[in-house]
């Protein structure tokens, strides 16, 4: 029997697909060369934007068309990934060619992965997210944040190092809050950081960024232990969120040459009003302070970000604030997305999608040209 996995979306999906492949092989399946020649076809979907869902639908329609014109038997189609947030019943109605829905975390962390790259490995260290940014479907599709036990992560990395792997990327939706979700549940009463401007009533439950940590953040401990493993030369991690980027983490990056110098730090908007509507939990000033610290302490750091243009009610003044932040932050790269409402999210429920597609595209182009097309910010600078 053969399987084939078609993967859409982010590195977490690629990593999940490696473990789904491991699960198939453990059951005696062999990978098919193409989706046209398989018995079982897994479509690992992304739902982060409307366009990502359209790509998966387009692919599934092509599969149906291909087999309608052939004598070959259509493979069993298994859908997984972030589109599973629609729920099985709705998916079967929306996509009648789907035979089975595989819940996103069904194949767990500890299933051995089938990797194609012999040097670099993706290592999932947490799943889910507790942050509930209002535009984002992840907390609904991947569920609450859950950290993988340290011993399991270290065992996997040691094993990889023993077989010649030299580079690893630690993956999580909020990778730098690894090990903190229990703190979030148990220590709600801990003092909030005094320079936050939000009141307690504004807090979504369980965000570790509002809590004072005692001792070293668990993610820093994990980085230290991994960097002691012989053979591992480069450690990357993604995606970091600004609210869990503790000072101790900056110090560790500065001191630890095994940690890669590219840091991806999504900001999403430069307007405090929009950040608040997005439930991002920081202001532009807090974000700028953070990257200044990074640039001062980690001299060769390279910083990238994610931005959304056309979020509901984003005015020209809000957008100008984002352009201004881009000039101040001097990111070397930015993934700029045009907002699209994701059914089920708070933004979809609460805010009308009132920026026209043409205007979103215009704003997208301005930021893309400024950050990605120009060479203005290619060299890291210290912002003072
Ligand atoms: S931190 Fe926000 S944007 Fe990132 S996965 Fe969680 S909810 Fe989505």
XYZ file of C-alpha atoms and ligand atoms in Angstrom:
392
model
C 0.000 0.000 0.000
C 1.184 3.529 -0.808
C 0.637 6.908 0.820
C 1.285 10.423 -0.446
C 1.169 13.632 1.596
C 0.448 17.008 0.030
C 1.417 19.760 2.474
C 0.228 23.364 2.447
C 1.204 26.145 4.842
C 3.831 26.694 7.477
C 6.777 24.740 8.902
C 4.551 23.273 11.607
C 2.537 21.585 8.883
C 5.733 20.332 7.194
C 6.852 18.927 10.527
C 3.449 17.301 11.148
C 3.624 15.746 7.679
C 7.001 14.184 8.525
C 5.404 12.501 11.529
C 2.311 11.442 9.594
C 4.708 9.836 7.077
C 6.388 8.077 10.014
C 3.013 6.758 11.140
C 2.255 5.382 7.642
C 5.653 3.715 7.387
C 5.277 2.177 10.840
C 2.094 0.567 9.487
C 3.969 -0.887 6.499
C 3.051 1.705 3.842
C 5.531 3.019 1.251
C 5.616 6.574 -0.039
C 4.181 6.966 -3.546
C 6.161 9.029 -6.067
C 3.138 11.145 -7.010
C -0.410 11.679 -5.760
C -1.678 10.083 -8.975
C -0.144 6.744 -7.927
C -1.175 6.439 -4.321
C -3.710 4.403 -2.340
C -4.100 6.998 0.387
C -3.680 10.738 -0.111
C -3.252 13.010 2.922
C -3.913 16.699 2.323
C -2.372 18.716 5.147
C -4.142 22.068 4.926
C -3.561 25.651 6.028
C -6.376 28.003 7.007
C -4.442 31.052 8.062
C -5.830 33.059 5.112
C -8.743 32.584 2.782
C -6.296 32.144 -0.091
C -4.563 29.236 1.685
C -7.896 27.404 1.988
C -8.623 28.109 -1.680
C -5.333 26.454 -2.650
C -6.246 23.245 -0.804
C -9.738 23.244 -2.343
C -8.221 23.810 -5.801
C -5.870 20.881 -5.289
C -8.706 18.592 -4.148
C -10.798 19.598 -7.168
C -7.864 18.740 -9.449
C -7.630 15.309 -7.827
C -11.320 14.687 -8.485
C -11.030 15.883 -12.104
C -7.935 13.753 -12.726
C -9.530 10.523 -11.529
C -12.854 11.256 -13.243
C -11.010 11.035 -16.558
C -9.068 7.879 -15.651
C -9.722 4.223 -15.163
C -7.545 4.311 -12.057
C -9.282 4.075 -8.711
C -9.331 7.377 -6.814
C -7.208 7.194 -3.626
C -8.738 7.486 -0.207
C -8.551 11.224 0.617
C -7.654 12.126 4.204
C -7.810 15.783 5.215
C -5.819 17.175 8.123
C -4.235 20.494 9.176
C -5.829 23.783 10.109
C -8.936 23.387 7.909
C -10.107 20.742 10.381
C -11.330 23.651 12.530
C -14.452 23.645 10.303
C -15.457 20.345 11.941
C -15.960 16.994 10.298
C -19.630 17.418 9.315
C -19.062 20.762 7.618
C -15.948 19.511 5.853
C -17.739 16.505 4.417
C -20.406 18.871 3.048
C -17.928 21.462 1.752
C -15.529 18.915 0.269
C -17.433 15.766 -0.645
C -14.283 14.136 -2.054
C -12.838 13.894 1.494
C -13.189 10.390 2.926
C -11.685 10.938 6.360
C -10.722 13.847 8.605
C -7.567 13.316 10.653
C -7.538 15.493 13.802
C -4.509 17.741 13.797
C -2.750 16.334 16.862
C -3.678 12.707 16.311
C -0.154 11.749 15.261
C 1.711 12.906 18.333
C 5.089 14.488 19.056
C 6.764 11.180 19.668
C 5.938 9.460 16.411
C 9.289 9.031 14.595
C 9.495 11.492 11.698
C 10.447 10.617 8.131
C 12.824 13.408 7.110
C 14.089 14.189 3.622
C 16.848 16.580 4.685
C 19.868 14.686 6.100
C 21.334 17.656 8.020
C 18.517 19.873 9.213
C 15.537 18.727 11.310
C 12.315 20.415 12.429
C 11.614 19.607 16.075
C 8.127 20.438 17.401
C 8.374 21.504 21.028
C 4.829 22.694 21.593
C 1.436 22.601 19.932
C -1.474 24.999 20.002
C -1.673 28.548 21.234
C -3.250 30.354 24.175
C -2.919 33.861 22.849
C -6.137 34.357 20.879
C -4.996 37.130 18.590
C -8.353 38.176 17.198
C -7.473 37.506 13.537
C -5.990 34.047 14.060
C -7.558 30.640 13.613
C -4.713 28.685 15.257
C -6.106 28.509 18.832
C -9.285 27.017 17.324
C -7.619 24.669 14.843
C -4.655 23.533 16.957
C -6.185 23.964 20.385
C -4.619 25.135 23.630
C -0.876 25.373 24.032
C 0.805 22.219 25.203
C 4.532 21.859 25.711
C 6.358 18.669 24.833
C 8.302 17.212 27.756
C 11.939 18.300 27.894
C 13.241 14.727 28.137
C 11.482 13.788 24.886
C 12.866 16.812 23.034
C 16.405 16.165 24.251
C 16.165 12.479 23.365
C 15.067 13.294 19.818
C 17.838 15.874 19.316
C 20.494 13.522 20.727
C 19.312 10.794 18.449
C 19.436 13.124 15.425
C 22.908 14.368 16.346
C 24.025 10.748 16.527
C 22.893 10.184 12.955
C 24.655 13.221 11.493
C 22.173 16.062 11.928
C 23.883 19.364 12.656
C 21.050 21.918 12.459
C 17.697 21.943 14.176
C 14.751 24.313 14.222
C 12.546 24.225 17.314
C 8.933 24.773 16.323
C 5.916 26.098 18.145
C 3.196 28.662 17.555
C 4.649 30.606 20.470
C 7.956 28.824 20.762
C 9.459 31.017 23.449
C 6.616 30.353 25.888
C 7.618 26.688 25.960
C 7.038 25.290 29.446
C 5.029 28.294 30.589
C 1.454 27.261 29.968
C 1.220 25.676 33.374
C 2.446 28.887 34.903
C -0.374 30.625 33.071
C -2.990 28.391 34.608
C -1.584 28.177 38.094
C -0.260 31.624 38.814
C -2.864 34.056 37.567
C -2.470 36.105 40.684
C 1.188 36.847 40.108
C 2.025 40.485 39.613
C 1.690 41.921 36.181
C 4.604 43.629 34.530
C 4.298 47.261 35.686
C 5.000 48.768 32.289
C 2.006 47.111 30.665
C -0.730 49.587 30.033
C -3.584 47.102 30.070
C -5.944 46.551 32.933
C -6.698 43.146 34.316
C -10.096 43.168 32.629
C -8.351 43.296 29.260
C -6.386 40.148 29.825
C -7.262 37.077 27.897
C -6.763 34.074 30.159
C -3.510 32.253 30.320
C -1.034 34.540 28.594
C 2.311 34.030 30.162
C 3.531 37.454 29.077
C 1.650 39.083 31.901
C 3.329 37.058 34.546
C 6.524 37.711 36.401
C 8.800 34.772 36.018
C 10.872 33.451 38.836
C 14.226 32.156 37.653
C 15.323 31.334 34.161
C 12.549 31.028 31.541
C 12.110 27.340 30.679
C 12.804 27.994 26.975
C 16.241 29.390 27.833
C 16.998 26.289 29.912
C 15.984 24.145 26.955
C 18.237 26.068 24.555
C 21.188 25.652 26.914
C 20.706 21.919 27.231
C 20.288 21.424 23.496
C 23.400 23.429 22.732
C 25.408 21.063 24.936
C 24.581 18.126 22.676
C 27.655 17.161 20.656
C 27.221 17.487 16.926
C 24.498 20.143 16.990
C 26.011 23.268 15.443
C 23.036 25.513 14.720
C 19.801 25.983 16.655
C 16.943 28.010 15.221
C 13.493 28.583 16.663
C 10.219 29.905 15.407
C 7.828 31.563 15.891
C 8.762 33.800 18.777
C 6.253 36.215 20.137
C 7.254 39.592 21.551
C 5.482 39.042 24.860
C 7.570 36.034 25.858
C 10.890 37.374 24.644
C 12.461 37.694 28.060
C 15.726 39.506 28.777
C 17.275 36.174 29.688
C 16.546 34.912 26.175
C 18.310 37.897 24.613
C 21.309 37.304 26.880
C 21.372 33.630 25.921
C 21.337 34.403 22.191
C 24.171 36.874 22.693
C 26.252 34.367 24.656
C 25.505 31.195 22.743
C 27.161 30.981 19.302
C 25.115 27.922 18.363
C 21.919 29.982 18.249
C 21.217 31.327 14.785
C 21.265 35.123 14.427
C 18.006 35.361 12.476
C 15.145 36.165 14.839
C 11.595 36.260 13.547
C 9.513 38.567 15.690
C 6.000 39.199 14.347
C 4.608 42.655 15.127
C 1.508 42.644 12.851
C 0.842 46.410 13.074
C 2.531 49.652 14.042
C -0.660 51.232 15.319
C -1.386 50.851 19.029
C -5.115 51.085 18.343
C -4.958 48.187 15.853
C -2.640 46.160 18.100
C -5.224 46.442 20.831
C -8.015 45.319 18.474
C -5.790 42.401 17.484
C -5.285 41.491 21.171
C -1.541 41.445 20.677
C -0.800 42.531 24.230
C 2.018 45.027 23.526
C 2.430 48.506 22.143
C 4.739 49.708 19.393
C 6.943 51.279 22.073
C 7.303 47.949 23.889
C 8.125 46.217 20.597
C 10.696 48.824 19.612
C 12.298 48.582 23.029
C 12.613 44.856 22.564
C 14.337 44.999 19.196
C 16.631 47.766 20.368
C 17.741 45.520 23.219
C 18.269 42.672 20.767
C 20.361 44.814 18.437
C 22.443 46.260 21.234
C 23.207 42.886 22.830
C 23.359 40.625 19.773
C 25.532 42.628 17.398
C 25.006 40.499 14.291
C 21.290 39.845 14.794
C 18.989 39.875 11.756
C 15.339 40.554 12.531
C 12.290 39.728 10.443
C 8.611 40.196 11.103
C 5.016 39.501 10.045
C 2.612 42.326 9.231
C -1.076 42.443 8.397
C -2.477 45.284 6.299
C -6.158 46.139 5.998
C -7.197 44.858 9.418
C -10.790 46.003 10.108
C -11.033 49.770 10.645
C -7.347 50.330 9.772
C -7.243 54.003 8.753
C -4.626 55.784 6.697
C -3.205 57.094 9.978
C -2.959 53.545 11.416
C -1.245 52.379 8.261
C 1.114 55.363 8.358
C 2.048 54.267 11.894
C 3.010 50.837 10.517
C 5.104 52.416 7.754
C 6.761 54.581 10.367
C 7.448 51.546 12.560
C 9.028 49.783 9.565
C 11.394 52.730 9.156
C 12.294 52.665 12.826
C 12.492 48.903 13.282
C 14.488 48.327 10.065
C 13.500 44.684 9.702
C 15.546 42.854 7.136
C 12.530 40.906 5.921
C 8.762 41.045 6.429
C 5.962 38.670 5.517
C 3.157 41.069 4.734
C -0.376 39.651 4.595
C -3.568 41.273 3.409
C -6.209 40.708 6.098
C -8.908 38.162 5.353
C -11.547 37.285 7.960
C -11.305 33.718 9.224
C -14.684 32.332 10.250
C -14.802 31.525 13.946
C -12.242 34.115 15.046
C -13.057 37.107 17.249
C -12.228 39.589 14.461
C -14.636 37.796 12.123
C -17.359 37.989 14.780
C -16.738 41.532 15.959
C -15.308 43.689 13.193
C -16.572 44.322 9.662
C -13.947 43.686 6.976
C -14.155 47.293 5.801
C -10.891 47.959 3.963
C -11.336 47.342 0.227
C -9.237 44.674 -1.517
C -7.661 47.377 -3.724
C -6.640 49.403 -0.696
C -5.242 46.303 1.057
C -3.186 45.568 -2.020
C -1.928 49.168 -2.190
C -0.857 49.055 1.470
C 0.717 45.631 0.980
C 2.792 46.933 -1.930
C 4.042 49.956 0.001
C 5.337 47.797 2.865
C 6.684 45.070 0.622
C 8.595 47.634 -1.452
C 9.889 49.426 1.622
C 11.079 46.352 3.528
C 11.605 43.541 1.054
C 12.346 45.160 -2.292
C 14.614 47.976 -1.204
C 18.069 47.302 0.146
C 17.649 49.918 2.800
C 17.620 47.628 5.787
C 19.694 44.715 4.565
C 22.459 45.412 7.069
C 21.535 45.261 10.735
C 21.839 48.613 12.452
C 21.633 49.569 16.070
C 18.588 51.728 16.621
C 19.283 54.139 19.408
S 0.258 34.051 18.901
Fe -1.538 34.932 17.915
S -1.020 34.856 15.721
Fe 0.382 33.438 16.747
S -0.634 31.438 16.623
Fe -1.219 32.347 18.592
S -3.166 33.392 18.183
Fe -2.178 32.992 16.188
